[in-house]
Each structure stands twice: as structure tokens, then as C-alpha cells.
Amino acid sequence: MKQDLNELSIETFQENVNYFYQNHKDIYDKLSLLDNVVDNGSYISKYDLVIVEDYYDIKELSTQQYLYDSNSFEYAKQVAQSVNFKKDENLFQTFKKFPLDITPKRYIDLAPTLKYIEKNTPHPALMKRIDKFIFFGIGLGTHINEVHEKIHAKAYFIVEDDLEIFKLSLFTMPYYKLANEAKLFFSVYDTKEDFAKPAQEFINFKFYHNHYIKYFEMLNQSDEKLKEFHLRVISQSNNIFFYKDILTQYLQPIKYMKQHQNFLDLLYFQNSSLFHDKPTLLLAAGPSLQKNIAFVKANEEKFLIVALSSILNILEHKGIKPDIVTHMDGGEPSLIHFKKLKSLQFLDNTTFLFSARIPEWVIENLNPNHIFFYENGTSYKVGIGNLSAACVGSTTYLLLLALGVQELYLLGLDLALESKTGATHSSAHESFQKLDLKKANVHDDVMKFKESVVQTKGNHQESVFTTPEFMLSIESINASSLGFKKETQHVYNLSNGAYFKNTKPLMLDSFYTDNFKQLNKESVKVAVLEEFTLHNSSQTTEDERILINARIQHALYLKEVIGFQKELLCSSDDEFLKSLIMLFKKLTSGTSSDAYDLSLIFQEYCKTIYTDIFDFFNTKELQNIFIHVDMLNKTLTEALERIINEYIDALKAI
């Protein structure tokens, strides 16, 4: 028996190596590197593959202990037996729950479908199929085949932190055979940052099967990757950016174009010297701002001060007048940032850089000659540029890089929790709350985007506590720093929060501004306002009208596609679900400027509702299939028609 297992393991290893060389070169390269460091003596192997009687095991060489210490084939059968089809055990819930007593206007395109599904779903319910499955830690991987024989999933995500153990599994687990029956994704010996890519690829693959993703975790596996995957799940774009808000905010620039508002020419400022001699201090609402507000007050004449609208009440209280104010949020609740001010006269000499998504109330109460818009995600204006980032802080950071600021200092852009209290923001901020730091190392079955506590690299310390929401912004800033910041631009992070790539941490205690020149703030404000006024676009050009008309024509084509789906008669739920996949591809495949906006809106809408529909038909006890198909096709297509009609009507208005 040992001889048979030995021969089988050698054959399996050779076939696996060939498979990884051809299909997962990054993992093959890691395995080759492991071989090299073992051969040259710079790394001593920790484990050995052994055959005990009639099964494989892993021996830890330093302790002579066995990983399984029992029959690994029997263990594999036990694991497979533990995997079930319940919708409430060992799984990731990837969708966002909506209350069904919801306001019709905001959720009108979701409520009919969700209510119908809830009313007609049997309880308790079992899945008919498990379409996607994750293995956290694999040991020798013998249980992977056993699980596959039971569930026959369409995709597997295989996660192993120990490269040496993974190599041993190549002798015992025929990955090359499994790859013929399912799509395989791997994360092997990855850092948290590297893990994000395969995790996201797995989530994106046939996303409509994501409603519940089952998993198995080996006892010797760290919870780190499980938490990281959970972070990716709740950070899905459709869980963060509600499709209805995107639709509303993507149509808002049309109103401002119709009003002939000023849109700043961002492309001009890439080569402008306006900000070259002006040290710029970007102020955000993190805990570091309130702790160091005295520094800002003492040095306000030495910096061009750019402030997020969320801290205006703090600055007004201290008598610190910002030179530039940015605002991005298109939601009505964000108006409180301006309404909390004792007097808007505090901002009389301030220049405003506003996303073209913002509500009209903001501009109706400020000096119109000081307001300049930029497009944030949309591209209606031609030849002046646009930009997009995760939040107002990361967007303002990107905006200042685009404007050519050469010396940029960050304060209050913590994107981390205060190390003692767990505070998310300065106490005067509307979203201020304190989170329990003790939960940072505990895996919760339900992770919340704004409230769960995770860790990331710190700016002034090894690590800091943060939230999934902040992590998204950190990644956005890192992308801007690595891909957009020029070598001539220097960014200094004064905040006691998260570290940002390609920036320089700078302790305020050792930051001396004695050699900084006093700026003539009145002259600076005039110069900024004059150059912004000279380089903007306020008229809708013929080229822009042509592009808007192209958008309308594309939308009309998609309206026909939706109409065809509405009239479709399906003979089974499988046929119906396949038609939805084709519909999604048609609605979201456009990448040109005339198709991009609608593609994104439909993508986020479908990702929000599709998993509910697919999971509904994946219910074992479901009856009356044909009735459900007709009803859900009706509610879905009516919702899609409402979305596209709103889009077409808004564009025609210009």
C-alpha cells in the first residue's frame, strides 16, 4: 500500500507542477523560489510528507508531531460530511439587507422583487446547489476532493498561508483534475494586500451565485484571511454605493450644465505653477485634527488651507478661515456641514471646489462666483478632465495632486480610529462614534462596513485600528499616490492614523515651520480665484451635446433590450436565470463614454438584486416555479424600465 501511495504521489506532483506552470505561474514561481532557498541552505524545511500505514500525514520536523495524527482519508470524509446545504451555517452572507417597510421612492426598484421573494420563500430552506466554496487552510488537501464529490461546485477558492504545506499538498491533491470540473482560484502565501486580488476575482466570478458562499476552515489556519475575505465581501461596490444614489448623482451635473455653472479645467492645472510656491495643508475630520487644532491656528498664515466641508464648524469655532473648501457628498444629510455654521459669511472669501453631484441647496446659499465644479465619476464635459475616488478625503487628495500642489501636508486624514478611545472622527463631526477596539481580533459572523474593527499599517506606529469603510479610502489614496503623484510632488502625512504609500510620515512634534514664509492670504485667495475663473467651462459645447445625444441613443437601445426580456417566455427557472445572465451582459458590456454611466448603474443594480433572485430559485423546497418566473421577470424588467426612463428624461432636458 505504501508503495502504491508513493508512486501515486509522485505522479500527482508532476501533473500538478505542470498545471500550475501553465495556469497559475505566480504560484509556480513561489514554489520554485522555495526550492531554491532550501537547496542553497538559506531555508530549512519544517515539514515532511510521510506515509503512515495506508494514509498520508505531515510531520513537523522540529517536534516530530503529526498534523493529522489520524487517517487523513478518514478526516477528508468527515469534512465532507460536515458540509451541508443549510443557508445559515458556515457561510458568508454577501448581500445587504433592506427593510421591507421601506420608503417607496428610494427603494421602488427593489421592494416589489424582495417582497415577493420573502413572501414565497419556504422556511426553513435548503440550497439545491452550492455553486461557490472556499477552503481556508488545506493541509494535504485530501478533503477538497471529498467535498467536491459531494457538492460539485462551479468555483473554489483555495487559501493556504504556508507555502511549504501547500507544496506537500501537490503530492496528494490532484488540483489538475479538479480544474477540469470547476474554476479554481488560489491564494498561497499571500500578504493581506496580495490576498485582495484573488479574493476579488473569486467574488466577481459569476457574482449572481454569491448570495451565500459556503466555506470550510481547518483548525490550524489563522482567522486572518477569513476576516480579509469578509472585508472584501462587505466592501463590494453595490454594498457601498447604492445604485439609486449613483443614478441621481450621475444626472446632477446635467442640471449644473444647464445652469451654465463653472466646471474647472483640471487638465490645464496639471501644467500650471499656481500652487508651486504655496505649501498646502489639507484638513480632514479625523481625530488628529481636533488634537492639533492649535497647530493649525498658529500656522494658518503659512499654508494654503484646504478643508473638507465636514470640519467647517470646527474651523469657524477657532476662527480659522479656509482658503478652499471641498464637498463631494450628493446626499441631503451632508448639508448639515453648512447648516451648522453660525454664519455663511465666514466663507465670503473662500473658493469652493464642489463635485457636480452635490445638492443645489449648497450653491444657492454661497457666492456663485466662487464656486467651481469638477466631475466625479461622470464625463459629460469634454477636454477638461474628471476624477474619481472613494470618499471626499481621498478625492480631495487626488484633486490637489491634479491641481499641481508641490508641497502637500495632511492633517486629520487619519482614516483610523483614535488609539485609546476608538473614536472615528473629531468629536464635532456628524459621524462621530466610538468603536470597541477589543473586537479587532475577533471574527464576527456579520461584519459591518462602518462599525467593524480591523487593523492596518500605521503612519507613526506599526499598526492602527480602522474600519472596512476607511480601508476602502486608504486603498484609494494608495492608488493615487502610486499612480498619479509626480516625483516633483511631496506629500507629508502629519496624522496619527493610517500610513499611505509614497508619502512621508512627519511627526508634528518635530515639524518646525519657523522657516516657512508668511503668505499674503488675501493675495493668494485672489490669485486662486482669478486663475480658476480664467480656466473653466460654463457653456455646453456642440461636442458635448453630440456625446449626450449618443448616450440617449444607447439608452434607447437598452430600453429595447429590456422590452424584449419583459416579453420573454421561459420554460424553466434555469432558462430564466440564463436569460438574466445574458441580459446583464447586454446592459453592462458598454465601455465607451456613451455607455459607461448606464453600464455602471445597471451593474450596481443587478449586483444588488440578482443574488436574491438566483438564491430564491436555488431553494430546494420551492414550488410553483413557472409562476415565480413570470412574476419576477415582470418586477425586474419594470424596475429596469423605471431606471432607464429616468436617465433618458434627464438627458433630454438639456
Short mmCIF file of C-alpha atoms in Angstrom, two decimals, residues 38-508:
data_model
loop_
_atom_site.label_atom_id
_atom_site.label_comp_id
_atom_site.label_asym_id
_atom_site.label_seq_id
_atom_site.Cartn_x
_atom_site.Cartn_y
_atom_site.Cartn_z
CA VAL A 38 16.03 25.10 0.53
CA ASP A 39 18.73 23.97 -1.93
CA ASN A 40 21.10 26.81 -1.05
CA GLY A 41 20.60 26.30 2.67
CA SER A 42 19.04 29.70 3.43
CA TYR A 43 15.82 27.98 4.50
CA ILE A 44 15.45 24.74 6.44
CA SER A 45 12.34 22.69 5.72
CA LYS A 46 9.90 22.50 8.62
CA TYR A 47 7.74 19.63 7.38
CA ASP A 48 7.97 16.27 5.72
CA LEU A 49 5.34 14.25 3.88
CA VAL A 50 5.08 10.76 5.35
CA ILE A 51 3.03 7.68 4.65
CA VAL A 52 1.63 6.13 7.80
CA GLU A 53 0.19 2.68 7.13
CA ASP A 54 -2.30 3.45 4.35
CA TYR A 55 -2.64 7.23 4.52
CA TYR A 56 -0.62 10.45 4.17
CA ASP A 57 0.34 12.77 7.03
CA ILE A 58 2.58 15.79 7.63
CA LYS A 59 5.34 15.56 10.21
CA GLU A 60 6.65 18.72 11.84
CA LEU A 61 10.40 18.06 11.95
CA SER A 62 11.21 20.19 15.00
CA THR A 63 8.65 18.49 17.25
CA GLN A 64 8.13 15.16 15.44
CA GLN A 65 4.40 15.86 15.78
CA TYR A 66 1.89 14.94 13.07
CA LEU A 67 -0.57 17.43 11.60
CA TYR A 68 -3.42 14.93 11.28
CA ASP A 69 -2.25 12.28 13.72
CA SER A 70 -5.05 10.14 12.33
CA ASN A 71 -6.11 8.75 8.99
CA SER A 72 -6.13 11.75 6.63
CA PHE A 73 -8.51 9.97 4.26
CA GLU A 74 -10.99 9.43 7.08
CA TYR A 75 -10.55 13.08 8.05
CA ALA A 76 -11.43 14.06 4.47
CA LYS A 77 -14.67 12.08 4.66
CA GLN A 78 -15.56 13.72 7.98
CA VAL A 79 -15.02 17.17 6.48
CA ALA A 80 -17.25 16.36 3.52
CA GLN A 81 -19.89 15.03 5.87
CA SER A 82 -19.81 18.32 7.85
CA VAL A 83 -20.55 20.39 4.74
CA ASN A 84 -24.30 20.94 4.45
CA PHE A 85 -26.76 22.83 2.30
CA LYS A 86 -28.24 24.99 5.06
CA LYS A 87 -28.48 28.72 4.50
CA ASP A 88 -27.34 29.65 7.99
CA GLU A 89 -24.16 27.65 8.70
CA ASN A 90 -20.51 28.16 7.70
CA LEU A 91 -21.12 30.75 5.04
CA PHE A 92 -20.60 34.34 4.03
CA GLN A 93 -23.74 36.37 3.55
CA THR A 94 -22.67 38.71 0.76
CA PHE A 95 -25.81 40.77 0.30
CA LYS A 96 -27.11 43.85 2.04
CA LYS A 97 -30.44 43.50 3.80
CA PHE A 98 -33.13 46.09 3.12
CA PRO A 99 -36.13 46.62 5.41
CA LEU A 100 -39.33 45.77 3.62
CA ASP A 101 -41.26 48.64 5.19
CA ILE A 102 -39.05 50.88 3.10
CA THR A 103 -39.70 54.29 1.61
CA PRO A 104 -41.13 53.60 -1.86
CA LYS A 105 -39.29 56.39 -3.67
CA ARG A 106 -35.80 55.29 -2.66
CA TYR A 107 -36.35 51.54 -2.92
CA ILE A 108 -39.10 51.36 -5.52
CA ASP A 109 -36.94 49.30 -7.87
CA LEU A 110 -36.11 46.71 -5.19
CA ALA A 111 -39.17 46.42 -2.97
CA PRO A 112 -41.55 44.50 -5.31
CA THR A 113 -38.95 41.81 -6.04
CA LEU A 114 -37.69 41.49 -2.47
CA LYS A 115 -41.18 41.38 -1.01
CA TYR A 116 -42.24 38.71 -3.49
CA ILE A 117 -39.17 36.60 -2.69
CA GLU A 118 -39.66 36.89 1.06
CA LYS A 119 -43.34 36.02 0.82
CA ASN A 120 -42.74 32.93 -1.30
CA THR A 121 -39.54 31.52 0.20
CA PRO A 122 -40.16 28.36 2.27
CA HIS A 123 -38.75 28.35 5.82
CA PRO A 124 -36.52 26.69 6.75
CA ALA A 125 -34.90 26.36 3.33
CA LEU A 126 -32.05 24.31 1.91
CA MET A 127 -29.93 25.07 -1.14
CA LYS A 128 -30.34 22.85 -4.16
CA ARG A 129 -26.70 23.51 -5.09
CA ILE A 130 -23.57 25.03 -3.60
CA ASP A 131 -22.10 26.96 -6.51
CA LYS A 132 -19.06 28.58 -4.84
CA PHE A 133 -16.95 27.25 -1.99
CA ILE A 134 -13.85 28.35 -0.06
CA PHE A 135 -11.19 26.31 1.71
CA PHE A 136 -9.28 28.28 4.34
CA GLY A 137 -6.22 26.14 5.01
CA ILE A 138 -5.81 22.88 3.15
CA GLY A 139 -3.30 20.64 4.91
CA LEU A 140 -2.72 17.89 2.37
CA GLY A 141 -5.93 18.80 0.57
CA THR A 142 -7.38 15.31 0.72
CA HIS A 143 -10.69 16.73 1.91
CA ILE A 144 -11.02 19.00 -1.14
CA ASN A 145 -11.84 16.09 -3.43
CA GLU A 146 -14.25 14.61 -0.93
CA VAL A 147 -16.13 17.90 -0.63
CA HIS A 148 -16.21 18.31 -4.40
CA GLU A 149 -17.66 14.82 -4.84
CA LYS A 150 -20.50 15.91 -2.56
CA ILE A 151 -21.28 19.41 -3.83
CA HIS A 152 -19.76 19.72 -7.34
CA ALA A 153 -19.39 23.50 -7.02
CA LYS A 154 -18.72 25.67 -10.06
CA ALA A 155 -15.84 27.54 -8.37
CA TYR A 156 -13.43 27.00 -5.48
CA PHE A 157 -11.20 29.49 -3.70
CA ILE A 158 -8.28 27.65 -2.10
CA VAL A 159 -6.41 29.64 0.57
CA GLU A 160 -3.19 28.45 2.24
CA ASP A 161 -0.77 30.68 4.14
CA ASP A 162 2.05 28.15 4.48
CA LEU A 163 3.89 27.69 1.19
CA GLU A 164 5.68 24.55 2.36
CA ILE A 165 2.45 22.83 3.36
CA PHE A 166 0.91 23.82 0.04
CA LYS A 167 3.83 22.22 -1.78
CA LEU A 168 3.27 18.98 0.12
CA SER A 169 -0.39 19.03 -0.96
CA LEU A 170 0.77 18.84 -4.58
CA PHE A 171 1.71 15.22 -3.88
CA THR A 172 -1.71 14.28 -2.52
CA MET A 173 -4.38 16.53 -4.06
CA PRO A 174 -4.84 16.36 -7.87
CA TYR A 175 -5.64 20.02 -8.47
CA TYR A 176 -5.21 19.45 -12.21
CA LYS A 177 -8.16 17.06 -12.22
CA LEU A 178 -10.39 19.35 -10.16
CA ALA A 179 -9.62 22.18 -12.60
CA ASN A 180 -11.33 20.19 -15.35
CA GLU A 181 -14.62 20.32 -13.44
CA ALA A 182 -14.55 23.72 -11.69
CA LYS A 183 -12.93 27.13 -11.85
CA LEU A 184 -10.08 27.31 -9.33
CA PHE A 185 -8.82 30.43 -7.55
CA PHE A 186 -5.77 30.32 -5.30
CA SER A 187 -4.24 32.45 -2.57
CA VAL A 188 -0.99 30.87 -1.44
CA TYR A 189 1.50 32.53 0.91
CA ASP A 190 -0.10 35.94 0.28
CA THR A 191 0.14 39.09 2.34
CA LYS A 192 -3.14 40.80 3.20
CA GLU A 193 -2.54 43.19 0.33
CA ASP A 194 -1.79 40.40 -2.17
CA PHE A 195 -4.81 38.41 -0.97
CA ALA A 196 -7.18 41.14 -2.15
CA LYS A 197 -6.69 40.36 -5.85
CA PRO A 198 -7.62 36.64 -5.95
CA ALA A 199 -10.35 37.22 -3.37
CA GLN A 200 -11.93 39.90 -5.55
CA GLU A 201 -11.58 37.76 -8.66
CA PHE A 202 -13.41 34.93 -6.90
CA ILE A 203 -16.18 37.28 -5.77
CA ASN A 204 -16.57 38.72 -9.26
CA PHE A 205 -16.73 35.30 -10.93
CA LYS A 206 -20.41 34.52 -11.59
CA PHE A 207 -21.36 37.06 -8.92
CA TYR A 208 -25.01 36.04 -9.12
CA HIS A 209 -24.12 32.87 -7.16
CA ASN A 210 -22.70 34.93 -4.27
CA HIS A 211 -25.77 35.23 -2.06
CA TYR A 212 -24.41 32.62 0.32
CA ILE A 213 -20.82 31.40 -0.08
CA LYS A 214 -20.03 28.30 1.93
CA TYR A 215 -16.58 27.67 3.41
CA PHE A 216 -14.52 25.25 5.48
CA GLU A 217 -11.68 26.34 7.77
CA MET A 218 -9.01 23.96 9.05
CA LEU A 219 -8.28 24.23 12.77
CA ASN A 220 -4.61 25.13 12.24
CA GLN A 221 -5.49 28.02 9.93
CA SER A 222 -5.31 31.64 11.16
CA ASP A 223 -8.53 33.66 11.02
CA GLU A 224 -6.71 36.49 9.24
CA LYS A 225 -7.62 35.53 5.68
CA LEU A 226 -11.17 34.68 6.68
CA LYS A 227 -11.56 38.21 8.05
CA GLU A 228 -9.88 39.65 4.98
CA PHE A 229 -12.32 37.83 2.72
CA HIS A 230 -15.22 39.07 4.83
CA LEU A 231 -13.80 42.58 4.39
CA ARG A 232 -13.85 42.12 0.61
CA VAL A 233 -17.43 40.88 0.77
CA ILE A 234 -18.83 43.87 2.62
CA SER A 235 -16.69 46.24 0.52
CA GLN A 236 -18.36 45.23 -2.73
CA SER A 237 -19.29 48.35 -4.64
CA ASN A 238 -23.02 47.56 -4.64
CA ASN A 239 -22.96 47.22 -0.83
CA ILE A 240 -21.39 50.68 -0.51
CA PHE A 241 -22.69 52.80 -3.35
CA PHE A 242 -26.45 52.40 -3.74
CA TYR A 243 -27.44 52.28 -7.42
CA LYS A 244 -30.23 54.86 -6.91
CA ASP A 245 -27.78 57.35 -5.43
CA ILE A 246 -25.42 56.77 -8.34
CA LEU A 247 -28.25 57.38 -10.80
CA THR A 248 -29.38 60.57 -9.04
CA GLN A 249 -25.85 61.91 -8.63
CA TYR A 250 -24.78 60.99 -12.16
CA LEU A 251 -27.66 63.07 -13.51
CA GLN A 252 -26.97 66.07 -11.27
CA PRO A 253 -24.17 67.51 -13.49
CA ILE A 254 -26.73 67.85 -16.28
CA LYS A 255 -28.62 70.37 -14.14
CA TYR A 256 -25.47 72.39 -13.49
CA MET A 257 -24.52 72.35 -17.16
CA LYS A 258 -28.00 73.62 -18.00
CA GLN A 259 -27.47 76.45 -15.44
CA HIS A 260 -24.11 77.31 -17.07
CA GLN A 261 -22.17 76.72 -13.86
CA ASN A 262 -18.37 76.83 -13.89
CA PHE A 263 -16.59 73.49 -14.42
CA LEU A 264 -12.89 73.72 -13.59
CA ASP A 265 -10.43 72.75 -16.31
CA LEU A 266 -8.40 70.18 -14.38
CA LEU A 267 -6.22 69.36 -17.39
CA TYR A 268 -4.94 72.94 -17.53
CA PHE A 269 -3.74 72.86 -13.94
CA GLN A 270 -1.59 69.78 -14.47
CA ASN A 271 0.97 72.14 -16.01
CA SER A 272 0.10 75.27 -14.01
CA SER A 273 2.52 76.80 -11.49
CA LEU A 274 -0.29 78.33 -9.40
CA PHE A 275 0.36 76.10 -6.38
CA HIS A 276 4.10 75.58 -6.79
CA ASP A 277 5.12 78.12 -4.15
CA LYS A 278 2.24 77.54 -1.74
CA PRO A 279 2.65 74.89 0.96
CA THR A 280 -0.81 73.37 1.19
CA LEU A 281 -2.42 71.94 4.32
CA LEU A 282 -5.28 69.53 3.70
CA LEU A 283 -7.56 69.32 6.75
CA ALA A 284 -9.95 66.40 7.25
CA ALA A 285 -12.19 65.26 10.09
CA GLY A 286 -10.07 62.54 11.72
CA PRO A 287 -9.23 62.60 15.47
CA SER A 288 -5.80 64.11 14.70
CA LEU A 289 -7.36 67.39 13.62
CA GLN A 290 -9.00 68.18 16.93
CA LYS A 291 -5.88 67.19 18.86
CA ASN A 292 -3.73 69.52 16.78
CA ILE A 293 -6.08 72.37 16.01
CA ALA A 294 -3.78 74.75 17.93
CA PHE A 295 -1.03 73.99 15.40
CA VAL A 296 -3.39 74.92 12.56
CA LYS A 297 -4.38 78.17 14.25
CA ALA A 298 -0.76 79.12 14.93
CA ASN A 299 0.31 78.44 11.33
CA GLU A 300 -2.72 79.36 9.25
CA GLU A 301 -0.84 82.20 7.54
CA LYS A 302 1.94 79.85 6.42
CA PHE A 303 -0.23 77.43 4.46
CA LEU A 304 -2.87 77.48 1.81
CA ILE A 305 -5.60 75.77 3.82
CA VAL A 306 -7.87 73.32 2.03
CA ALA A 307 -10.68 71.98 4.22
CA LEU A 308 -13.36 69.37 3.80
CA SER A 309 -16.83 70.82 4.39
CA SER A 310 -17.32 68.39 7.29
CA ILE A 311 -14.91 70.38 9.52
CA LEU A 312 -16.21 73.88 8.81
CA ASN A 313 -17.88 74.19 12.21
CA ILE A 314 -14.57 73.32 13.93
CA LEU A 315 -12.71 75.93 11.90
CA GLU A 316 -15.39 78.58 12.46
CA HIS A 317 -15.20 77.98 16.22
CA LYS A 318 -11.44 78.56 16.15
CA GLY A 319 -11.61 81.47 13.70
CA ILE A 320 -9.60 79.65 11.03
CA LYS A 321 -10.76 80.70 7.59
CA PRO A 322 -10.12 78.06 4.88
CA ASP A 323 -8.88 79.23 1.51
CA ILE A 324 -10.52 76.38 -0.37
CA VAL A 325 -13.42 74.14 0.72
CA THR A 326 -14.27 70.85 -0.94
CA HIS A 327 -17.56 68.98 -0.83
CA MET A 328 -18.48 65.76 -2.63
CA ASP A 329 -21.42 64.05 -0.95
CA GLY A 330 -24.57 64.16 -3.03
CA GLY A 331 -26.82 63.12 -0.16
CA GLU A 332 -29.13 65.56 1.58
CA PRO A 333 -27.78 64.68 5.09
CA SER A 334 -24.40 66.20 4.19
CA LEU A 335 -25.98 69.67 4.01
CA ILE A 336 -25.65 69.79 7.79
CA HIS A 337 -21.98 70.70 7.31
CA PHE A 338 -23.07 74.11 6.05
CA LYS A 339 -26.25 74.47 8.08
CA LYS A 340 -24.34 74.10 11.36
CA LEU A 341 -22.35 77.28 10.71
CA LYS A 342 -23.34 80.33 12.71
CA SER A 343 -22.97 82.44 9.59
CA LEU A 344 -22.14 81.62 5.99
CA GLN A 345 -20.35 84.98 5.87
CA PHE A 346 -17.48 83.07 7.45
CA LEU A 347 -16.90 81.73 3.91
CA ASP A 348 -17.23 85.01 1.99
CA ASN A 349 -13.65 84.94 0.65
CA THR A 350 -13.38 81.18 0.26
CA THR A 351 -13.14 79.37 -3.08
CA PHE A 352 -15.26 76.22 -3.40
CA LEU A 353 -14.36 73.06 -5.28
CA PHE A 354 -17.50 71.01 -5.49
CA SER A 355 -18.32 67.68 -7.06
CA ALA A 356 -21.02 68.19 -9.68
CA ARG A 357 -23.06 65.61 -7.73
CA ILE A 358 -23.90 67.87 -4.78
CA PRO A 359 -27.43 69.08 -3.94
CA GLU A 360 -28.44 72.50 -5.25
CA TRP A 361 -29.10 73.89 -1.76
CA VAL A 362 -25.36 74.24 -1.23
CA ILE A 363 -24.72 76.50 -4.19
CA GLU A 364 -27.89 78.52 -3.67
CA ASN A 365 -26.52 79.86 -0.40
CA LEU A 366 -22.93 80.62 -1.42
CA ASN A 367 -21.24 83.17 -3.67
CA PRO A 368 -21.77 81.74 -7.19
CA ASN A 369 -18.62 83.44 -8.49
CA HIS A 370 -16.53 81.42 -6.02
CA ILE A 371 -17.98 78.01 -6.94
CA PHE A 372 -16.18 75.66 -9.32
CA PHE A 373 -17.33 72.18 -10.16
CA TYR A 374 -15.39 69.08 -11.12
CA GLU A 375 -16.88 65.88 -12.48
CA ASN A 376 -16.62 63.00 -10.06
CA GLY A 377 -17.22 59.73 -11.92
CA THR A 378 -19.10 61.27 -14.86
CA SER A 379 -17.67 62.68 -18.10
CA TYR A 380 -20.23 64.99 -19.69
CA LYS A 381 -17.76 67.84 -20.17
CA VAL A 382 -15.18 67.43 -22.93
CA GLY A 383 -11.48 68.23 -22.67
CA ILE A 384 -11.30 69.44 -19.07
CA GLY A 385 -10.79 66.18 -17.17
CA ASN A 386 -12.58 64.41 -14.34
CA LEU A 387 -11.58 62.25 -11.41
CA SER A 388 -12.96 59.70 -9.01
CA ALA A 389 -12.02 58.32 -5.59
CA ALA A 390 -13.69 56.56 -2.68
CA CYS A 391 -14.61 59.46 -0.37
CA VAL A 392 -14.29 63.22 -0.05
CA GLY A 393 -10.93 62.90 1.72
CA SER A 394 -9.34 60.68 -0.91
CA THR A 395 -10.99 62.69 -3.69
CA THR A 396 -9.65 65.98 -2.31
CA TYR A 397 -6.20 64.40 -2.04
CA LEU A 398 -6.38 63.35 -5.69
CA LEU A 399 -7.77 66.76 -6.65
CA LEU A 400 -4.84 68.61 -5.08
CA LEU A 401 -2.38 66.36 -6.88
CA ALA A 402 -4.23 67.14 -10.13
CA LEU A 403 -4.02 70.88 -9.41
CA GLY A 404 -0.23 70.60 -9.22
CA VAL A 405 0.33 71.19 -5.49
CA GLN A 406 4.04 70.57 -4.87
CA GLU A 407 4.21 70.55 -1.05
CA LEU A 408 1.15 68.89 0.47
CA TYR A 409 0.65 68.30 4.20
CA LEU A 410 -2.13 66.05 5.51
CA LEU A 411 -3.76 66.52 8.90
CA GLY A 412 -6.92 64.80 10.09
CA LEU A 413 -6.88 62.42 7.16
CA ASP A 414 -6.43 59.64 9.71
CA LEU A 415 -8.74 57.01 8.22
CA ALA A 416 -8.16 55.20 11.50
CA LEU A 417 -9.59 55.07 15.00
CA GLU A 418 -8.17 57.03 17.90
CA SER A 419 -5.84 54.56 19.63
CA LYS A 420 -7.34 54.89 23.14
CA THR A 421 -10.98 55.79 22.70
CA GLY A 422 -11.80 54.15 19.36
CA ALA A 423 -13.15 57.47 18.04
CA THR A 424 -13.77 57.52 14.29
CA HIS A 425 -13.69 61.30 13.80
CA SER A 426 -13.18 64.54 15.65
CA SER A 427 -15.98 64.85 18.20
CA ALA A 428 -17.73 67.69 16.35
CA HIS A 429 -18.20 65.59 13.21
CA GLU A 430 -21.69 64.33 12.36
CA SER A 431 -20.49 60.73 12.00
CA PHE A 432 -18.51 60.67 15.25
CA GLN A 433 -18.74 57.40 17.15
CA LYS A 434 -16.57 55.24 19.38
CA LEU A 435 -15.91 51.63 18.40
CA ASP A 436 -14.78 48.76 20.60
CA LEU A 437 -11.08 48.19 19.85
CA LYS A 438 -11.18 44.79 21.57
CA LYS A 439 -13.16 43.43 18.62
CA ALA A 440 -10.26 43.94 16.22
CA ASN A 441 -9.00 40.37 16.65
CA VAL A 442 -12.41 38.72 16.84
CA HIS A 443 -14.15 37.35 13.76
CA ASP A 444 -17.81 38.30 13.67
CA ASP A 445 -20.28 36.34 11.56
CA VAL A 446 -21.68 39.69 10.48
CA MET A 447 -19.12 42.34 9.56
CA LYS A 448 -20.34 45.93 9.25
CA PHE A 449 -18.84 48.38 6.78
CA LYS A 450 -18.72 51.33 9.15
CA GLU A 451 -18.52 49.61 12.52
CA SER A 452 -16.30 46.52 12.37
CA VAL A 453 -12.74 46.99 13.61
CA VAL A 454 -9.74 45.78 11.61
CA GLN A 455 -6.05 46.65 11.58
CA THR A 456 -3.77 48.29 9.03
CA LYS A 457 -0.27 49.78 8.89
CA GLY A 458 0.09 52.97 10.91
CA ASN A 459 1.66 56.28 9.92
CA HIS A 460 3.54 56.77 13.21
CA GLN A 461 3.21 53.27 14.65
CA GLU A 462 3.39 49.70 13.45
CA SER A 463 -0.37 49.26 13.14
CA VAL A 464 -3.59 51.14 13.84
CA PHE A 465 -7.22 50.20 14.17
CA THR A 466 -9.53 51.13 11.32
CA THR A 467 -12.82 50.13 9.68
CA PRO A 468 -13.73 48.50 6.35
CA GLU A 469 -15.07 51.87 5.22
CA PHE A 470 -11.78 53.59 5.95
CA MET A 471 -9.83 50.74 4.33
CA LEU A 472 -11.53 51.48 1.02
CA SER A 473 -10.37 55.10 1.23
CA ILE A 474 -6.84 54.06 2.25
CA GLU A 475 -6.62 51.86 -0.85
CA SER A 476 -7.91 54.76 -2.97
CA ILE A 477 -5.25 57.12 -1.61
CA ASN A 478 -2.55 54.50 -2.15
CA ALA A 479 -3.66 54.14 -5.76
CA SER A 480 -3.43 57.93 -6.26
CA SER A 481 -0.03 58.10 -4.56
CA LEU A 482 1.44 55.30 -6.65
CA GLY A 483 -0.20 56.03 -9.98
CA PHE A 484 -0.86 59.77 -10.11
CA LYS A 485 1.57 61.65 -7.86
CA LYS A 486 4.54 63.09 -9.76
CA GLU A 487 8.11 62.80 -8.49
CA THR A 488 8.21 66.57 -8.03
CA GLN A 489 5.25 66.43 -5.64
CA HIS A 490 5.96 65.81 -1.95
CA VAL A 491 3.27 64.63 0.45
CA TYR A 492 3.82 64.71 4.23
CA ASN A 493 1.39 62.88 6.48
CA LEU A 494 1.09 64.60 9.87
CA SER A 495 -1.84 62.48 11.04
CA ASN A 496 -1.60 59.84 13.73
CA GLY A 497 -3.58 57.42 11.62
CA ALA A 498 -3.10 55.09 8.66
CA TYR A 499 0.05 55.00 6.57
CA PHE A 500 -0.28 55.99 2.89
CA LYS A 501 2.08 54.66 0.26
CA ASN A 502 4.52 57.06 -1.41
CA THR A 503 4.04 59.67 1.34
CA LYS A 504 6.39 60.73 4.15
CA PRO A 505 5.29 60.33 7.78
CA LEU A 506 6.05 63.51 9.71
CA MET A 507 5.65 63.93 13.46
CA LEU A 508 4.11 67.25 14.44
#
